[in-house]
Amino acid sequence: MLRLLSGSARLAGVTGWPVAHSRSPRIHGTWLNRHGIDGAYLPLPIRPEDFSTVVPALAKAGFAGMNVTIPHKEAAFAVCDHVDEFARRAGAVNMLVFSERGIEGRNTDGYGFIANLRAHGVDPAAGPVLILGAGGAARGIGAALQDEGAKITFANRTPERAAALAMAMAGEVLPWERRAEALGDYALLINTTSLGMVHQPPLEMDLSHAHTSLAVADIIFAPLETALLRAARERGLTPVEGLGMLLHQAVPGFSAWFGVTPVVDEELYRIVAA
Ligand code: ATR
């Protein structure tokens, strides 16, 4: 059905450079249609050198806010008048809200990760958590898990980065080489590295030491089922796929910009996965 915008339509979007690969317009577009909202969500390619001038200009042009993706997640701090605690702890902003109070930066990645775990029936604090990787994604997810009361261990190729995150989050460090043999000590395994993504090397991860109750989460969603998640499924473990995190992290933004709290369901998953 054709939906026409009025002169008071609410506007939001996603900015990245490039932004063409983003699935966010599909997510928000599905919800806008579903709720019959007078609004639009657009891809906004902004060059890094233009970010600090274009974003405040969009706020002045009446946008309600935007999502921020690679490579702007750290630069976004500089345009914010306020940032929430999650963005500060994650060291990255993934959504902006424009209001009369100025530009507010938030980070909903950790929220999305936890909401996706719960949607799969996984309790984030059920037992010790092993996080593979110590980059930006590990930082946001680690902070959210810490808030849930989880006991976290980081294993990373570069041990200094794992040690820095463990220090910040009262966690522990496991040598990268020991990640497979130590797996029996954990209730939840999370891949936050880029290994296993399309065009990247595979993640070498032997699951044979896993407890039968292990849940295995991957933040990668291309492919939808990574080799890690396939191996987990084939062993009868609980796989938690990365696309769900992307869908759930979008909920707070939609709610802030368009005034309706949307739901993540099978239909949305199918549309965005296609
Ligand atoms: P992001 O912010 O998206 O998390 P990042 O900071 O570049 O990205 O982190 C990528 C993660 O994947 C890091 O933990 C990185 O390990 P290093 O800290 O040692 O660089 C991990 N990673 C990338 N390629 C890897 C590889 N070939 N083997 C092991 N770990 C790898």
Tab-separated table of C-alpha atoms and ligand atoms in Angstrom:
chain	number	residue	atom	x	y	z
A	1	MET	CA	0.000	0.000	0.000
A	2	LEU	CA	1.352	3.426	-0.937
A	3	ARG	CA	1.990	5.577	2.114
A	4	LEU	CA	2.330	9.313	1.522
A	5	LEU	CA	4.209	11.590	3.905
A	6	SER	CA	2.599	14.704	5.340
A	7	GLY	CA	4.390	17.988	5.965
A	8	SER	CA	4.926	16.980	9.587
A	9	ALA	CA	6.405	13.516	8.905
A	10	ARG	CA	9.025	12.352	11.405
A	11	LEU	CA	12.465	11.760	9.865
A	12	ALA	CA	15.343	9.543	10.954
A	13	GLY	CA	18.035	7.520	9.236
A	14	VAL	CA	21.333	5.722	9.451
A	15	THR	CA	24.669	7.284	8.670
A	16	GLY	CA	27.827	5.408	7.746
A	17	TRP	CA	30.482	5.610	5.043
A	18	PRO	CA	29.592	3.631	3.046
A	19	VAL	CA	26.054	2.954	4.180
A	20	ALA	CA	24.667	0.960	1.245
A	21	HIS	CA	25.114	-2.377	3.061
A	22	SER	CA	23.048	-1.253	6.074
A	23	ARG	CA	19.963	-3.308	6.925
A	24	SER	CA	18.597	-0.612	9.242
A	25	PRO	CA	16.360	1.031	6.572
A	26	ARG	CA	14.644	-2.345	6.134
A	27	ILE	CA	14.149	-2.833	9.851
A	28	HIS	CA	12.711	0.627	10.462
A	29	GLY	CA	10.810	0.624	7.163
A	30	THR	CA	9.053	-2.604	8.160
A	31	TRP	CA	7.994	-1.090	11.480
A	32	LEU	CA	6.908	2.228	9.890
A	33	ASN	CA	4.643	0.294	7.508
A	34	ARG	CA	3.355	-2.011	10.180
A	35	HIS	CA	2.313	0.890	12.415
A	36	GLY	CA	1.160	3.182	9.567
A	37	ILE	CA	3.437	5.932	10.867
A	38	ASP	CA	3.802	9.266	9.095
A	39	GLY	CA	7.579	9.054	8.922
A	40	ALA	CA	10.628	7.902	6.974
A	41	TYR	CA	13.972	6.281	7.764
A	42	LEU	CA	16.706	6.952	5.210
A	43	PRO	CA	20.232	5.818	4.409
A	44	LEU	CA	22.489	8.878	4.891
A	45	PRO	CA	25.989	8.421	3.432
A	46	ILE	CA	28.170	11.031	5.156
A	47	ARG	CA	31.917	11.246	4.564
A	48	PRO	CA	34.039	11.180	7.748
A	49	GLU	CA	35.328	14.707	7.068
A	50	ASP	CA	31.743	16.018	6.793
A	51	PHE	CA	30.280	14.237	9.817
A	52	SER	CA	30.680	17.071	12.333
A	53	THR	CA	28.986	19.639	10.085
A	54	VAL	CA	26.272	17.513	8.455
A	55	VAL	CA	24.874	15.881	11.603
A	56	PRO	CA	24.092	19.132	13.476
A	57	ALA	CA	22.634	20.474	10.212
A	58	LEU	CA	20.257	17.498	9.980
A	59	ALA	CA	19.197	18.197	13.567
A	60	LYS	CA	18.441	21.781	12.525
A	61	ALA	CA	16.557	20.500	9.463
A	62	GLY	CA	14.085	18.746	11.726
A	63	PHE	CA	15.350	15.176	11.859
A	64	ALA	CA	14.389	13.314	15.041
A	65	GLY	CA	17.702	11.468	15.150
A	66	MET	CA	19.756	8.772	13.488
A	67	ASN	CA	21.701	5.587	13.861
A	68	VAL	CA	25.451	5.795	13.532
A	69	THR	CA	27.523	3.010	12.076
A	70	ILE	CA	31.072	2.396	10.832
A	71	PRO	CA	33.245	4.493	10.727
A	72	HIS	CA	31.432	7.161	12.767
A	73	LYS	CA	30.742	5.393	16.072
A	74	GLU	CA	33.643	7.032	17.914
A	75	ALA	CA	33.516	10.372	16.069
A	76	ALA	CA	29.883	10.721	17.090
A	77	PHE	CA	30.942	11.626	20.652
A	78	ALA	CA	32.246	14.974	19.432
A	79	VAL	CA	28.867	16.138	18.076
A	80	CYS	CA	26.934	15.125	21.194
A	81	ASP	CA	25.807	17.533	23.893
A	82	HIS	CA	25.137	14.550	26.200
A	83	VAL	CA	25.999	10.852	26.028
A	84	ASP	CA	24.385	8.123	28.069
A	85	GLU	CA	26.247	5.815	30.383
A	86	PHE	CA	26.184	2.895	27.923
A	87	ALA	CA	27.789	4.928	25.155
A	88	ARG	CA	30.437	6.185	27.536
A	89	ARG	CA	31.287	2.697	28.766
A	90	ALA	CA	31.152	1.170	25.276
A	91	GLY	CA	33.360	3.991	23.919
A	92	ALA	CA	30.955	4.239	20.971
A	93	VAL	CA	27.672	5.924	20.037
A	94	ASN	CA	25.241	4.014	17.815
A	95	MET	CA	22.218	6.290	17.982
A	96	LEU	CA	21.547	10.000	18.232
A	97	VAL	CA	18.405	11.700	19.456
A	98	PHE	CA	17.853	15.330	18.437
A	99	SER	CA	15.701	17.408	20.762
A	100	GLU	CA	15.500	20.898	22.213
A	101	ARG	CA	18.071	19.682	24.758
A	102	GLY	CA	20.551	19.242	21.926
A	103	ILE	CA	22.129	16.086	20.502
A	104	GLU	CA	22.059	13.053	22.754
A	105	GLY	CA	24.255	10.010	22.055
A	106	ARG	CA	23.324	6.515	23.184
A	107	ASN	CA	24.569	3.002	22.689
A	108	THR	CA	22.001	0.217	22.327
A	109	ASP	CA	24.294	-2.619	21.155
A	110	GLY	CA	24.583	-4.124	24.637
A	111	TYR	CA	20.826	-3.801	25.130
A	112	GLY	CA	20.258	-5.538	21.763
A	113	PHE	CA	22.634	-8.342	22.627
A	114	ILE	CA	20.951	-9.056	25.984
A	115	ALA	CA	17.421	-8.775	24.532
A	116	ASN	CA	18.371	-11.273	21.802
A	117	LEU	CA	19.789	-13.702	24.371
A	118	ARG	CA	16.540	-13.503	26.358
A	119	ALA	CA	14.483	-14.011	23.183
A	120	HIS	CA	16.362	-17.321	22.812
A	121	GLY	CA	15.598	-18.272	26.414
A	122	VAL	CA	19.201	-17.704	27.515
A	123	ASP	CA	19.769	-16.107	30.930
A	124	PRO	CA	22.843	-13.833	30.617
A	125	ALA	CA	23.813	-14.481	34.242
A	126	ALA	CA	23.192	-18.251	34.266
A	127	GLY	CA	26.929	-18.932	34.576
A	128	PRO	CA	30.415	-17.810	33.548
A	129	VAL	CA	30.717	-16.137	30.129
A	130	LEU	CA	33.630	-16.480	27.701
A	131	ILE	CA	33.956	-13.566	25.261
A	132	LEU	CA	36.203	-14.087	22.229
A	133	GLY	CA	37.636	-10.759	21.081
A	134	ALA	CA	38.419	-7.464	22.791
A	135	GLY	CA	37.427	-4.794	20.260
A	136	GLY	CA	34.563	-2.310	20.300
A	137	ALA	CA	31.863	-4.981	20.137
A	138	ALA	CA	33.362	-6.889	23.082
A	139	ARG	CA	33.461	-3.678	25.105
A	140	GLY	CA	29.750	-2.878	24.606
A	141	ILE	CA	28.589	-6.448	25.175
A	142	GLY	CA	30.900	-6.907	28.156
A	143	ALA	CA	29.539	-3.783	29.837
A	144	ALA	CA	25.945	-4.953	29.345
A	145	LEU	CA	26.767	-8.419	30.712
A	146	GLN	CA	28.516	-6.867	33.691
A	147	ASP	CA	25.287	-4.961	34.465
A	148	GLU	CA	23.421	-8.292	34.385
A	149	GLY	CA	25.798	-9.631	37.025
A	150	ALA	CA	27.623	-12.046	34.706
A	151	LYS	CA	31.140	-13.268	35.467
A	152	ILE	CA	33.148	-12.530	32.297
A	153	THR	CA	36.378	-13.889	30.847
A	154	PHE	CA	38.008	-12.389	27.734
A	155	ALA	CA	40.175	-14.359	25.289
A	156	ASN	CA	41.822	-12.338	22.545
A	157	ARG	CA	44.626	-12.810	20.028
A	158	THR	CA	46.300	-9.682	21.431
A	159	PRO	CA	46.341	-10.386	25.179
A	160	GLU	CA	46.891	-6.743	26.221
A	161	ARG	CA	43.502	-5.769	24.805
A	162	ALA	CA	41.812	-8.614	26.718
A	163	ALA	CA	43.578	-7.498	29.902
A	164	ALA	CA	42.380	-3.904	29.450
A	165	LEU	CA	38.739	-4.999	29.120
A	166	ALA	CA	39.030	-7.441	32.013
A	167	MET	CA	40.388	-4.619	34.169
A	168	ALA	CA	37.510	-2.301	33.211
A	169	MET	CA	34.837	-4.941	33.790
A	170	ALA	CA	36.154	-6.859	36.801
A	171	GLY	CA	36.624	-9.836	34.491
A	172	GLU	CA	39.328	-12.389	33.814
A	173	VAL	CA	41.645	-13.220	30.924
A	174	LEU	CA	42.122	-16.579	29.232
A	175	PRO	CA	44.983	-17.095	26.775
A	176	TRP	CA	43.588	-17.232	23.207
A	177	GLU	CA	45.224	-20.651	22.662
A	178	ARG	CA	43.299	-22.145	25.617
A	179	ARG	CA	39.826	-21.112	24.466
A	180	ALA	CA	38.763	-24.614	23.372
A	181	GLU	CA	40.117	-26.712	26.226
A	182	ALA	CA	38.690	-24.333	28.887
A	183	LEU	CA	35.197	-24.254	27.337
A	184	GLY	CA	33.720	-26.680	29.892
A	185	ASP	CA	33.965	-23.944	32.539
A	186	TYR	CA	31.478	-21.677	30.750
A	187	ALA	CA	27.712	-21.387	30.306
A	188	LEU	CA	27.847	-18.879	27.444
A	189	LEU	CA	30.367	-18.423	24.613
A	190	ILE	CA	30.265	-15.216	22.542
A	191	ASN	CA	32.192	-14.515	19.350
A	192	THR	CA	32.783	-10.766	18.996
A	193	THR	CA	35.738	-11.117	16.593
A	194	SER	CA	35.394	-10.618	12.860
A	195	LEU	CA	36.398	-14.252	12.260
A	196	GLY	CA	33.723	-16.229	10.421
A	197	MET	CA	32.283	-13.214	8.616
A	198	VAL	CA	32.022	-13.320	4.815
A	199	HIS	CA	35.406	-12.456	3.251
A	200	GLN	CA	37.167	-13.044	6.619
A	201	PRO	CA	39.126	-16.093	7.826
A	202	PRO	CA	37.131	-18.744	9.717
A	203	LEU	CA	37.061	-18.879	13.515
A	204	GLU	CA	38.866	-21.992	14.722
A	205	MET	CA	36.795	-23.095	17.696
A	206	ASP	CA	36.530	-26.712	18.781
A	207	LEU	CA	33.346	-27.189	20.829
A	208	SER	CA	34.072	-30.737	21.999
A	209	HIS	CA	34.827	-29.619	25.586
A	210	ALA	CA	31.497	-27.776	25.913
A	211	HIS	CA	28.943	-28.594	28.576
A	212	THR	CA	25.649	-29.757	26.985
A	213	SER	CA	23.912	-26.640	28.377
A	214	LEU	CA	26.319	-24.200	26.638
A	215	ALA	CA	24.731	-21.322	24.708
A	216	VAL	CA	26.802	-20.034	21.767
A	217	ALA	CA	26.244	-16.491	20.480
A	218	ASP	CA	27.808	-14.913	17.415
A	219	ILE	CA	27.465	-11.211	16.620
A	220	ILE	CA	28.179	-11.896	12.934
A	221	PHE	CA	25.037	-12.003	10.759
A	222	ALA	CA	26.581	-12.456	7.306
A	223	PRO	CA	26.357	-15.398	6.916
A	224	LEU	CA	23.192	-15.748	9.021
A	225	GLU	CA	24.459	-19.063	10.354
A	226	THR	CA	28.217	-18.922	10.911
A	227	ALA	CA	30.303	-22.102	11.080
A	228	LEU	CA	30.439	-21.587	14.860
A	229	LEU	CA	26.639	-21.496	15.150
A	230	ARG	CA	26.267	-24.480	12.823
A	231	ALA	CA	28.709	-26.499	14.938
A	232	ALA	CA	26.775	-25.493	18.077
A	233	ARG	CA	23.453	-26.538	16.520
A	234	GLU	CA	24.854	-29.862	15.326
A	235	ARG	CA	26.047	-30.611	18.880
A	236	GLY	CA	22.629	-29.828	20.352
A	237	LEU	CA	23.881	-26.650	22.074
A	238	THR	CA	21.829	-23.411	22.022
A	239	PRO	CA	22.850	-21.150	19.094
A	240	VAL	CA	22.050	-17.415	19.314
A	241	GLU	CA	22.383	-15.769	15.911
A	242	GLY	CA	23.701	-12.251	15.355
A	243	LEU	CA	20.862	-10.875	13.255
A	244	GLY	CA	18.609	-10.906	16.316
A	245	MET	CA	20.987	-8.525	18.087
A	246	LEU	CA	20.773	-6.119	15.145
A	247	LEU	CA	16.961	-6.242	15.239
A	248	HIS	CA	16.735	-5.736	18.997
A	249	GLN	CA	19.269	-2.872	19.105
A	250	ALA	CA	16.977	-0.963	16.730
A	251	VAL	CA	13.998	-0.949	19.128
A	252	PRO	CA	15.039	1.979	21.400
A	253	GLY	CA	15.825	4.208	18.405
A	254	PHE	CA	12.489	3.587	16.713
A	255	SER	CA	10.693	4.222	19.955
A	256	ALA	CA	12.586	7.509	20.578
A	257	TRP	CA	12.098	8.886	17.037
A	258	PHE	CA	8.654	7.615	16.089
A	259	GLY	CA	6.932	7.270	19.481
A	260	VAL	CA	5.929	3.593	19.195
A	261	THR	CA	7.765	0.660	20.784
A	262	PRO	CA	7.974	-1.968	18.018
A	263	VAL	CA	8.353	-5.733	18.407
A	264	VAL	CA	10.975	-8.048	16.970
A	265	ASP	CA	9.242	-11.091	15.500
A	266	GLU	CA	9.621	-13.844	12.878
A	267	GLU	CA	8.201	-11.679	10.092
A	268	LEU	CA	10.774	-8.928	10.711
A	269	TYR	CA	13.540	-11.534	10.885
A	270	ARG	CA	12.494	-12.976	7.497
A	271	ILE	CA	12.267	-9.569	5.826
A	272	VAL	CA	15.666	-8.404	7.065
A	273	ALA	CA	17.366	-11.766	6.457
A	274	ALA	CA	16.184	-11.858	2.814
B	1	ATR	P1	35.121	-4.239	16.555
B	1	ATR	O1	35.204	-2.836	17.065
B	1	ATR	O2	34.111	-4.430	15.458
B	1	ATR	O3	34.966	-5.252	17.650
B	1	ATR	P2	37.997	-4.501	16.283
B	1	ATR	O4	38.227	-3.551	17.366
B	1	ATR	O5	38.853	-4.399	15.096
B	1	ATR	O6	36.512	-4.482	15.764
B	1	ATR	O7	38.077	-5.989	16.884
B	1	ATR	C1	38.123	-7.092	16.111
B	1	ATR	C2	38.371	-8.300	17.013
B	1	ATR	O8	38.598	-9.436	16.175
B	1	ATR	C3	39.617	-8.128	17.876
B	1	ATR	O9	39.411	-8.779	19.093
B	1	ATR	C4	40.673	-8.831	17.035
B	1	ATR	O10	41.769	-9.321	17.759
B	1	ATR	P3	43.037	-8.360	18.053
B	1	ATR	O11	42.666	-7.490	19.199
B	1	ATR	O12	44.139	-9.315	18.361
B	1	ATR	O13	43.278	-7.583	16.780
B	1	ATR	C5	39.870	-9.987	16.485
B	1	ATR	N1	40.496	-10.560	15.290
B	1	ATR	C6	40.502	-10.039	14.039
B	1	ATR	N2	41.166	-10.849	13.195
B	1	ATR	C7	41.630	-11.899	13.934
B	1	ATR	C8	42.384	-13.088	13.652
B	1	ATR	N3	42.827	-13.350	12.398
B	1	ATR	N4	42.657	-13.938	14.675
B	1	ATR	C9	42.212	-13.683	15.927
B	1	ATR	N5	41.480	-12.588	16.264
B	1	ATR	C10	41.184	-11.710	15.281
